[in-house]
């Protein structure tokens, strides 16, 4: 079986949903290492323990549960983040081949958003959905309309329904419903009513499920093609997991900022990266203690007064900047700047990358990198790309941070760099060179610039999926592309959006971020020999965590 995750959710969870969950877990456990995950449940429920009796991944109840129902009700966004984090960590511990995700149970406290929350979590966990609908007191038409309404919610969340269980049926309903849904878009199975809360046992449920649901048909459905969505929560925790697999050392020059050391504490506690913090150990640990940070002592602290290290740095800085007339006295003064000092740690091989900008300006972060780490051979300029985590996928937007008015060579370079960035983060690069013109619909010098840049990109990398010049709507929407760029294989499917100047790039990424709720991670500084990344001075702790993790992944590419 190629499918790794499957989610079972219902708008009215209860006996029927539980019969399906038990039947599916028991079936899969016959031939797969099968784990169970409950994203949000009550502290007092016992059904999770029953499911674990039939799963075979040897997991604990704690490993099977994300958050409490109360947590999910009060702060859904925070709950989704915790659920994804727990799911990824637990999977790493258990290494199952199949993961059955079972949605929330019935609860005396009403939550009108519970079903949509379960749909969102299914997308976060990159799982297709087996929908369960109860037929009690419903006609076949009403069951049909309920399925359609629930499917709309699930699709809007970013995932899809691959099969439907109609539960609570008597024998006559089983026959009539199978006839009614025989030509439905996805398989529909009927399951008789069983009262697990009164007289039926879990074994009764499993036996009834096996008698009414053809195992081969269900397994084929579970193995059907599925393109996993990538929600912002899924992407953020995926980059943490990827960084953790091959730990790199990242230097943080701004040890005086509480957000920086809080982010460092989280990453050290989770063993995602190794950290070097510029500053005095005792002072930083004392601040960390006041903030309640318990893992900060795992960091390496580097004093800027370390004379032995300074001597080595001064010699190297004079060597690198000899043509600019660098002297030991000027080098010593230069190294009083934490960004220069931190960058020299990367140059000397004591760190694999650097993250700064929570206090410093972009210029102060980039300047030392350009002077000391330098650009990759053949690169025309450094550029800044954002990973835009949208509802169900991730796109690359560039250049949104560095180059004011790139010429054709620079714009082509930005496109090629951005395609490499996409690949580094498992995004298939399909590049759109943006303009107010689509394939010649408009004329002017700005269009000519994009035409030239597109030609250069095509010449340098003829195998790259590329379209340009193209308007944003034609790059984004398959429907618009059919009208404005009919037949073009990239239009409407662009994943890397290359803007013609800094104005348009910066405005667009912020407009998308603020109006759609997208998570913008970056800017990633492209074109340097070693990764150095810039933070916004308004960065939140989670932004800093994300940026440090993606810097580590960039460093992995250098291996």
Coordinates of C-alpha atoms in Angstrom, one line a residue:
X1 CA 0.0 0.0 0.0
X2 CA 1.4 3.4 -1.0
X3 CA -0.9 5.5 1.0
X4 CA 0.5 6.4 4.4
X5 CA -2.3 8.5 6.0
X6 CA -6.1 8.3 6.1
X7 CA -8.5 10.3 8.1
X8 CA -12.0 9.3 9.3
X9 CA -14.3 12.2 10.2
X10 CA -18.0 12.7 10.6
X11 CA -20.3 15.6 11.1
X12 CA -22.0 13.5 13.9
X13 CA -19.3 11.3 15.4
X14 CA -20.6 8.4 17.5
X15 CA -21.3 4.7 17.2
X16 CA -21.3 4.6 13.4
X17 CA -18.0 6.4 13.0
X18 CA -16.5 4.2 15.8
X19 CA -17.5 1.0 14.0
X20 CA -15.8 2.2 10.9
X21 CA -12.6 3.3 12.8
X22 CA -12.4 -0.1 14.5
X23 CA -13.0 -2.0 11.3
X24 CA -10.5 -0.1 9.3
X25 CA -7.7 -0.3 12.0
X26 CA -8.3 -4.1 12.4
X27 CA -8.2 -4.6 8.7
X28 CA -5.0 -2.6 8.1
X29 CA -3.2 -4.1 11.1
X30 CA -3.3 -7.5 9.4
X31 CA -0.8 -6.5 6.8
X32 CA 0.7 -3.1 7.9
X33 CA 2.3 -1.5 10.8
X34 CA -0.7 0.6 11.7
X35 CA -0.8 3.5 14.2
X36 CA -3.7 5.5 15.4
X37 CA -3.8 9.3 15.9
X38 CA -6.5 11.3 17.5
X39 CA -6.0 15.0 16.8
X40 CA -8.4 16.4 19.5
X41 CA -10.2 14.4 22.1
X42 CA -11.6 14.7 25.7
X43 CA -9.3 13.8 28.5
X44 CA -11.9 11.3 29.8
X45 CA -12.7 9.4 26.6
X46 CA -11.8 5.7 26.3
X47 CA -12.3 5.0 22.6
X48 CA -8.7 5.8 21.8
X49 CA -7.6 3.0 24.2
X50 CA -9.9 0.6 22.4
X51 CA -8.4 1.5 19.0
X52 CA -4.9 1.0 20.4
X53 CA -5.9 -2.5 21.4
X54 CA -6.3 -3.3 17.7
X55 CA -3.5 -1.3 16.2
X56 CA 0.0 -2.8 16.1
X57 CA 2.5 0.1 16.2
X58 CA 3.1 -0.5 20.0
X59 CA 2.3 3.1 20.8
X60 CA 1.2 4.8 24.0
X61 CA -2.0 6.7 24.6
X62 CA 0.1 9.9 24.9
X63 CA 1.6 9.2 21.4
X64 CA -1.9 8.8 20.0
X65 CA -3.3 12.1 21.1
X66 CA -2.7 15.7 19.8
X67 CA -4.6 18.2 22.0
X68 CA -7.7 18.3 24.2
X69 CA -11.1 19.2 22.7
X70 CA -11.1 22.3 24.9
X71 CA -7.7 23.4 23.5
X72 CA -9.1 22.9 20.0
X73 CA -12.2 24.9 20.7
X74 CA -10.5 27.9 22.4
X75 CA -7.6 28.4 20.0
X76 CA -7.9 26.4 16.8
X77 CA -4.8 27.9 15.1
X78 CA -2.5 27.0 18.0
X79 CA -4.1 23.6 18.3
X80 CA -3.5 22.8 14.6
X81 CA 0.2 23.7 15.1
X82 CA 0.5 21.5 18.1
X83 CA -1.3 18.6 16.4
X84 CA 1.0 18.7 13.4
X85 CA 4.1 18.9 15.6
X86 CA 2.9 15.9 17.7
X87 CA 2.0 13.9 14.6
X88 CA 5.4 14.4 13.0
X89 CA 7.3 13.6 16.2
X90 CA 5.2 10.5 17.0
X91 CA 5.6 9.2 13.4
X92 CA 9.4 9.6 13.8
X93 CA 9.3 7.5 17.0
X94 CA 7.0 4.8 15.7
X95 CA 7.8 4.6 12.0
X96 CA 4.4 3.1 11.0
X97 CA 3.5 2.2 7.4
X98 CA -0.1 3.3 7.8
X99 CA -1.5 6.0 10.1
X100 CA -5.3 6.1 10.8
X101 CA -6.4 9.5 11.9
X102 CA -9.8 9.5 13.8
X103 CA -11.5 12.8 14.2
X104 CA -13.2 14.3 17.3
X105 CA -15.9 12.6 19.3
X106 CA -19.3 13.7 20.4
X107 CA -19.1 16.3 23.2
X108 CA -21.6 18.0 25.5
X109 CA -20.0 21.4 24.8
X110 CA -21.1 22.6 21.3
X111 CA -18.6 23.7 18.8
X112 CA -20.2 24.6 15.4
X113 CA -16.7 24.6 13.8
X114 CA -15.7 21.1 14.9
X115 CA -16.3 19.4 11.6
X116 CA -14.5 22.0 9.6
X117 CA -11.6 21.8 12.1
X118 CA -11.4 18.1 11.6
X119 CA -11.3 18.7 7.8
X120 CA -8.5 21.3 8.2
X121 CA -6.5 18.9 10.4
X122 CA -6.9 16.2 7.8
X123 CA -5.3 18.5 5.2
X124 CA -2.6 19.5 7.7
X125 CA -1.7 15.9 8.2
X126 CA -1.8 15.3 4.4
X127 CA -4.5 12.7 4.7
X128 CA -7.4 11.9 2.3
X129 CA -10.8 11.5 4.0
X130 CA -13.1 8.6 4.6
X131 CA -16.3 10.3 5.4
X132 CA -18.9 8.7 7.7
X133 CA -22.6 9.8 7.6
X134 CA -25.4 8.4 9.7
X135 CA -28.6 7.5 7.9
X136 CA -30.9 7.4 11.0
X137 CA -34.0 9.5 10.3
X138 CA -32.7 10.5 6.8
X139 CA -33.9 9.6 3.4
X140 CA -31.4 8.6 0.7
X141 CA -31.7 12.1 -0.8
X142 CA -31.0 13.7 2.5
X143 CA -28.0 11.5 3.0
X144 CA -26.8 12.5 -0.5
X145 CA -27.2 16.2 0.3
X146 CA -25.3 15.7 3.6
X147 CA -22.4 14.0 1.8
X148 CA -22.3 16.8 -0.7
X149 CA -22.2 19.5 2.0
X150 CA -19.5 17.7 4.0
X151 CA -17.5 17.1 0.9
X152 CA -17.5 20.8 0.0
X153 CA -16.1 21.6 3.5
X154 CA -13.4 18.9 3.1
X155 CA -12.4 20.1 -0.4
X156 CA -12.3 23.7 0.8
X157 CA -9.9 22.6 3.5
X158 CA -7.5 21.4 0.8
X159 CA -7.9 17.6 0.9
X160 CA -10.5 15.2 -0.7
X161 CA -13.0 12.5 0.1
X162 CA -11.9 9.1 -1.3
X163 CA -14.8 7.0 0.1
X164 CA -18.0 7.3 2.2
X165 CA -19.5 5.1 4.9
X166 CA -23.2 5.3 5.5
X167 CA -23.7 4.1 9.0
X168 CA -26.7 3.2 11.2
X169 CA -28.5 1.2 8.5
X170 CA -31.0 -1.6 8.8
X171 CA -30.8 -4.4 6.2
X172 CA -33.5 -2.8 4.0
X173 CA -31.6 0.5 4.0
X174 CA -28.3 -1.2 3.2
X175 CA -29.8 -2.6 0.0
X176 CA -31.6 0.6 -1.1
X177 CA -28.7 2.9 -0.3
X178 CA -26.2 0.7 -2.2
X179 CA -28.6 0.9 -5.2
X180 CA -29.0 4.7 -4.8
X181 CA -25.2 5.4 -4.7
X182 CA -24.0 2.7 -7.1
X183 CA -22.8 5.3 -9.6
X184 CA -21.5 7.9 -7.1
X185 CA -18.2 9.6 -7.7
X186 CA -16.4 7.7 -4.9
X187 CA -17.1 4.3 -3.4
X188 CA -20.0 4.2 -0.9
X189 CA -20.3 1.5 1.7
X190 CA -23.2 0.8 4.1
X191 CA -22.7 -0.4 7.7
X192 CA -25.5 -1.7 10.0
X193 CA -26.4 0.0 13.3
X194 CA -24.5 -1.3 16.3
X195 CA -24.7 0.2 19.8
X196 CA -21.2 0.1 21.2
X197 CA -22.3 2.1 24.2
X198 CA -24.8 -0.6 25.3
X199 CA -24.5 -4.2 24.2
X200 CA -22.1 -4.5 21.2
X201 CA -18.4 -5.2 21.7
X202 CA -15.5 -4.0 19.6
X203 CA -15.2 -7.5 18.1
X204 CA -18.8 -7.3 17.1
X205 CA -18.1 -4.0 15.4
X206 CA -15.1 -5.4 13.6
X207 CA -17.0 -8.5 12.5
X208 CA -20.0 -6.4 11.2
X209 CA -17.6 -4.1 9.3
X210 CA -15.8 -7.1 7.7
X211 CA -19.1 -8.6 6.7
X212 CA -20.5 -5.5 4.9
X213 CA -17.4 -3.7 3.5
X214 CA -15.4 -5.7 0.9
X215 CA -11.8 -5.6 2.0
X216 CA -10.2 -5.7 -1.4
X217 CA -12.4 -2.8 -2.6
X218 CA -11.5 -0.7 0.4
X219 CA -7.8 -1.4 0.1
X220 CA -7.9 -0.4 -3.6
X221 CA -9.5 2.8 -2.6
X222 CA -6.9 3.5 0.1
X223 CA -4.2 2.9 -2.5
X224 CA -5.7 5.2 -5.1
X225 CA -3.7 8.2 -6.3
X226 CA -3.6 11.1 -3.9
X227 CA -1.6 14.4 -4.1
X228 CA -1.0 15.5 -0.5
X229 CA -1.9 19.1 0.2
X230 CA 0.8 21.3 1.8
X231 CA -0.9 23.6 4.3
X232 CA 1.2 26.2 6.2
X233 CA 1.2 24.1 9.3
X234 CA 2.3 21.0 7.4
X235 CA 5.1 22.9 5.6
X236 CA 6.4 24.6 8.7
X237 CA 6.8 21.4 10.7
X238 CA 8.1 19.5 7.6
X239 CA 11.0 21.9 7.4
X240 CA 11.7 21.3 11.1
X241 CA 11.7 17.5 10.5
X242 CA 14.0 17.9 7.4
X243 CA 16.4 20.1 9.3
X244 CA 16.5 17.6 12.1
X245 CA 17.6 14.7 9.9
X246 CA 21.0 16.3 9.2
X247 CA 21.7 18.8 11.9
X248 CA 23.6 21.9 10.9
X249 CA 25.1 24.7 13.0
X250 CA 23.5 28.1 12.7
X251 CA 25.0 31.3 14.2
X252 CA 22.7 33.9 15.7
X253 CA 24.5 37.3 16.1
X254 CA 21.6 39.0 17.9
X255 CA 21.8 37.2 21.2
X256 CA 20.5 40.4 22.9
X257 CA 17.0 39.8 21.5
X258 CA 14.5 37.8 23.6
X259 CA 12.8 36.5 20.5
X260 CA 16.0 35.1 19.2
X261 CA 16.9 33.2 22.3
X262 CA 13.3 31.9 22.7
X263 CA 13.4 30.5 19.1
X264 CA 16.9 29.1 19.8
X265 CA 15.5 27.4 23.0
X266 CA 12.7 25.7 21.0
X267 CA 15.1 24.4 18.3
X268 CA 17.6 23.2 20.8
X269 CA 14.9 21.5 22.9
X270 CA 13.6 19.7 19.8
X271 CA 17.2 18.8 18.6
X272 CA 16.5 20.5 15.2
X273 CA 19.8 22.4 14.8
X274 CA 22.9 23.3 16.7
X275 CA 23.1 26.9 17.7
X276 CA 25.9 29.4 18.2
X277 CA 24.7 32.6 20.0
X278 CA 26.9 35.7 19.9
X279 CA 27.2 37.2 23.4
X280 CA 28.2 36.5 27.0
X281 CA 27.0 33.1 28.2
X282 CA 26.1 34.1 31.7
X283 CA 24.1 37.2 30.7
X284 CA 22.1 35.3 28.1
X285 CA 21.4 32.3 30.3
X286 CA 20.2 34.7 33.1
X287 CA 17.8 36.3 30.6
X288 CA 16.7 32.9 29.4
X289 CA 16.0 31.8 33.0
X290 CA 13.7 34.9 33.5
X291 CA 11.9 33.9 30.3
X292 CA 11.5 30.3 31.5
X293 CA 13.8 28.8 28.8
X294 CA 15.1 25.4 29.9
X295 CA 17.2 24.2 27.0
X296 CA 19.2 27.3 26.2
X297 CA 22.3 25.9 27.9
X298 CA 22.6 23.4 24.9
X299 CA 23.8 26.3 22.7
X300 CA 27.4 27.3 22.2
X301 CA 27.9 30.9 23.4
X302 CA 30.6 32.9 21.6
X303 CA 32.0 36.0 23.3
X304 CA 33.1 38.8 21.0
X305 CA 36.0 39.4 23.5
X306 CA 37.7 36.0 22.8
X307 CA 41.1 37.3 21.9
X308 CA 42.4 34.0 20.4
X309 CA 39.4 33.8 18.0
X310 CA 39.6 37.5 17.2
X311 CA 43.3 37.1 16.2
X312 CA 42.3 34.4 13.7
X313 CA 39.3 36.4 12.4
X314 CA 41.5 39.6 12.0
X315 CA 44.0 37.7 9.9
X316 CA 41.3 36.1 7.7
X317 CA 39.5 39.4 7.3
X318 CA 42.7 41.2 6.2
X319 CA 43.3 38.4 3.7
X320 CA 39.7 38.5 2.3
X321 CA 39.6 42.3 2.1
X322 CA 43.3 42.9 1.1
X323 CA 42.4 44.6 -2.2
X324 CA 40.2 47.0 -0.2
X325 CA 43.1 48.0 2.0
X326 CA 41.9 46.2 5.1
X327 CA 44.4 46.6 8.1
X328 CA 44.4 44.8 11.4
X329 CA 43.2 47.9 13.3
X330 CA 40.3 48.4 10.9
X331 CA 39.5 44.7 11.0
X332 CA 39.3 44.7 14.8
X333 CA 36.9 47.7 14.7
X334 CA 34.8 45.9 11.9
X335 CA 34.5 42.8 14.1
X336 CA 32.8 44.8 16.8
X337 CA 29.7 44.5 14.7
X338 CA 28.0 41.2 15.7
X339 CA 26.9 40.6 12.0
X340 CA 30.6 40.7 10.8
X341 CA 31.7 38.6 13.8
X342 CA 29.0 36.0 13.1
X343 CA 29.7 36.0 9.4
X344 CA 33.3 35.3 10.1
X345 CA 32.3 32.2 12.1
X346 CA 30.7 30.9 8.9
X347 CA 33.8 31.8 6.9
X348 CA 36.0 30.0 9.3
X349 CA 33.8 26.8 9.1
X350 CA 32.6 27.1 12.7
X351 CA 28.9 27.4 11.6
X352 CA 27.1 26.4 8.4
X353 CA 24.8 29.4 8.1
X354 CA 23.7 32.7 9.8
X355 CA 20.3 34.2 10.6
X356 CA 20.0 37.9 11.6
X357 CA 17.8 40.9 11.1
X358 CA 15.5 40.9 14.2
X359 CA 17.4 44.0 15.3
X360 CA 19.6 44.8 12.3
X361 CA 18.5 46.2 9.0
X362 CA 18.6 44.0 5.8
X363 CA 21.6 46.0 4.6
X364 CA 23.6 45.3 7.8
X365 CA 22.8 41.6 7.4
X366 CA 23.6 41.3 3.7
X367 CA 26.7 43.5 3.6
X368 CA 29.0 41.2 5.6
X369 CA 27.8 38.2 3.6
X370 CA 28.5 39.9 0.3
X371 CA 32.0 41.0 1.4
X372 CA 33.1 37.8 3.2
X373 CA 31.1 34.8 2.1
X374 CA 30.6 36.2 -1.5
X375 CA 28.4 35.2 -4.3
X376 CA 28.4 31.8 -6.0
X377 CA 30.5 31.7 -9.3
X378 CA 28.6 33.1 -12.2
X379 CA 25.9 34.8 -10.1
X380 CA 25.0 38.3 -11.1
X381 CA 23.4 39.4 -7.8
X382 CA 22.0 38.2 -4.5
X383 CA 18.2 38.2 -4.4
X384 CA 15.5 37.6 -1.8
X385 CA 12.8 35.0 -2.1
X386 CA 9.8 34.2 0.1
X387 CA 8.2 30.8 0.6
X388 CA 4.5 31.7 0.5
X389 CA 2.6 29.0 2.4
X390 CA -0.9 29.2 1.0
X391 CA -4.0 27.2 2.0
X392 CA -2.9 23.9 0.4
X393 CA 0.4 24.5 -1.4
X394 CA 3.7 26.5 -1.2
X395 CA 4.9 28.9 -3.9
X396 CA 8.1 31.0 -4.3
X397 CA 7.9 34.8 -4.8
X398 CA 11.1 36.6 -5.8
X399 CA 12.7 39.1 -5.7
X400 CA 10.8 40.7 -2.9
X401 CA 13.7 42.1 -0.8
X402 CA 16.9 43.1 -2.5
X403 CA 17.1 44.3 -6.2
X404 CA 15.3 47.6 -7.0
X405 CA 15.3 47.5 -10.8
X406 CA 17.1 44.4 -12.1
X407 CA 18.3 44.3 -15.7
X408 CA 17.5 41.3 -17.9
X409 CA 20.6 39.4 -16.8
X410 CA 19.8 40.0 -13.1
X411 CA 16.2 39.1 -13.6
X412 CA 17.1 35.9 -15.4
X413 CA 19.5 35.1 -12.5
X414 CA 16.7 35.7 -10.0
X415 CA 14.5 33.2 -11.9
X416 CA 17.3 30.5 -12.0
X417 CA 18.1 31.0 -8.3
X418 CA 14.4 30.8 -7.3
X419 CA 14.0 27.6 -9.3
X420 CA 16.8 26.1 -7.2
X421 CA 15.2 27.4 -4.0
X422 CA 12.0 25.7 -5.0
X423 CA 13.8 22.4 -5.6
X424 CA 15.5 22.6 -2.2
X425 CA 12.2 22.7 -0.5
X426 CA 10.5 20.0 -2.6
X427 CA 8.5 22.4 -4.8
X428 CA 8.4 21.5 -8.4
X429 CA 9.8 24.6 -10.2
X430 CA 7.4 26.0 -12.8
X431 CA 8.6 29.6 -13.4
X432 CA 6.5 32.5 -14.4
X433 CA 8.2 35.7 -15.5
X434 CA 5.6 38.3 -14.5
X435 CA 4.6 41.4 -16.4
X436 CA 1.5 43.4 -17.3
X437 CA 1.6 41.5 -20.6
X438 CA 0.8 37.9 -21.3
X439 CA 2.8 36.4 -24.2
X440 CA 2.8 39.6 -26.2
X441 CA -0.6 41.1 -25.3
X442 CA 1.0 44.3 -24.2
X443 CA 4.0 46.3 -25.4
X444 CA 6.6 48.6 -23.8
X445 CA 10.1 48.8 -22.4
X446 CA 9.1 47.0 -19.2
X447 CA 7.7 44.1 -21.2
X448 CA 10.8 44.0 -23.4
X449 CA 12.9 43.6 -20.2
X450 CA 10.9 40.5 -19.2
X451 CA 11.1 39.1 -22.7
X452 CA 14.9 39.4 -22.7
X453 CA 15.1 37.9 -19.2
X454 CA 12.9 35.0 -20.2
X455 CA 15.0 34.3 -23.3
X456 CA 18.2 34.3 -21.1
X457 CA 16.6 31.8 -18.7
X458 CA 15.5 29.5 -21.5
X459 CA 19.0 29.6 -23.0
X460 CA 20.7 28.8 -19.7
X461 CA 18.3 26.1 -18.6
X462 CA 16.3 24.8 -21.6
X463 CA 14.7 22.0 -19.5
X464 CA 13.2 24.4 -16.9
X465 CA 9.4 24.7 -17.0
X466 CA 9.0 28.4 -17.9
X467 CA 6.5 30.9 -19.2
X468 CA 6.9 34.6 -19.8
X469 CA 6.0 37.4 -20.0
X470 CA 2.8 36.5 -18.2
X471 CA 0.3 38.4 -16.0
X472 CA -0.2 37.2 -12.4
X473 CA -3.8 36.0 -13.0
X474 CA -2.8 33.9 -16.0
X475 CA 0.2 32.4 -14.1
X476 CA -2.0 31.6 -11.1
X477 CA -5.4 30.5 -12.4
X478 CA -5.9 27.5 -14.8
X479 CA -9.2 29.1 -15.9
X480 CA -7.6 32.4 -16.8
X481 CA -4.7 30.7 -18.5
X482 CA -7.1 28.9 -20.8
X483 CA -8.2 32.3 -22.1
X484 CA -5.0 34.3 -22.0
X485 CA -2.4 31.6 -22.7
X486 CA -4.2 28.7 -24.3
X487 CA -2.2 25.6 -24.7
X488 CA 0.8 26.8 -22.6
X489 CA 1.8 23.9 -20.3
X490 CA 3.1 26.2 -17.5
X491 CA 0.5 29.0 -17.5
X492 CA -2.1 28.5 -14.7
X493 CA 0.3 26.1 -12.9
X494 CA 3.2 28.5 -11.9
X495 CA 4.9 27.7 -8.6
X496 CA 7.8 30.2 -8.9
X497 CA 6.6 33.8 -9.4
X498 CA 9.4 36.2 -10.6
X499 CA 8.5 39.8 -10.3
X500 CA 10.1 42.4 -12.6
X501 CA 11.1 44.8 -9.8
X502 CA 11.2 45.2 -6.1
X503 CA 8.2 47.4 -5.9
X504 CA 5.8 44.8 -7.4
X505 CA 7.4 41.9 -5.6
X506 CA 7.4 43.4 -2.1
X507 CA 3.8 44.8 -2.5
X508 CA 2.5 41.6 -3.8
X509 CA 3.9 39.2 -1.2
X510 CA 2.6 41.5 1.6
X511 CA -0.8 41.8 0.0
X512 CA -1.1 38.1 -0.4
X513 CA 0.2 37.5 3.1
X514 CA -2.2 40.0 4.8
X515 CA -5.3 39.4 2.7
X516 CA -5.3 35.6 2.4
X517 CA -3.7 34.5 5.7
X518 CA -0.8 33.0 3.9
X519 CA 2.4 32.4 5.9
X520 CA 5.4 34.1 4.4
X521 CA 8.7 32.6 5.3
X522 CA 11.8 34.5 4.4
X523 CA 13.4 36.4 2.8
X524 CA 15.8 33.6 1.7
X525 CA 18.9 35.3 0.4
X526 CA 19.8 33.5 -2.9
X527 CA 23.1 33.4 -4.6
X528 CA 25.5 33.3 -1.7
X529 CA 28.2 30.6 -1.3
X530 CA 26.8 29.8 2.2
X531 CA 23.3 30.5 3.6
X532 CA 22.7 33.8 5.3
X533 CA 19.1 34.8 5.9
X534 CA 17.4 38.0 7.0
X535 CA 14.6 38.5 9.4
X536 CA 12.0 41.2 9.5
X537 CA 12.5 43.5 12.5
X538 CA 8.8 42.6 13.3
X539 CA 9.5 38.9 13.2
X540 CA 7.6 36.7 15.6
X541 CA 9.3 33.8 17.4
X542 CA 7.7 31.3 15.0
X543 CA 9.1 33.3 12.0
X544 CA 12.6 33.1 13.5
X545 CA 12.2 29.3 14.1
X546 CA 11.1 28.8 10.5
X547 CA 14.0 30.9 9.1
X548 CA 16.6 29.1 11.2
X549 CA 15.3 25.7 10.0
X550 CA 15.2 26.6 6.3
X551 CA 18.7 28.0 6.7
X552 CA 19.8 24.6 8.0
X553 CA 18.1 22.9 5.0
X554 CA 19.9 25.3 2.6
X555 CA 23.2 24.3 4.3
X556 CA 22.3 20.6 3.7
X557 CA 22.2 21.4 0.0
X558 CA 25.8 22.5 0.2
X559 CA 26.8 19.0 1.3

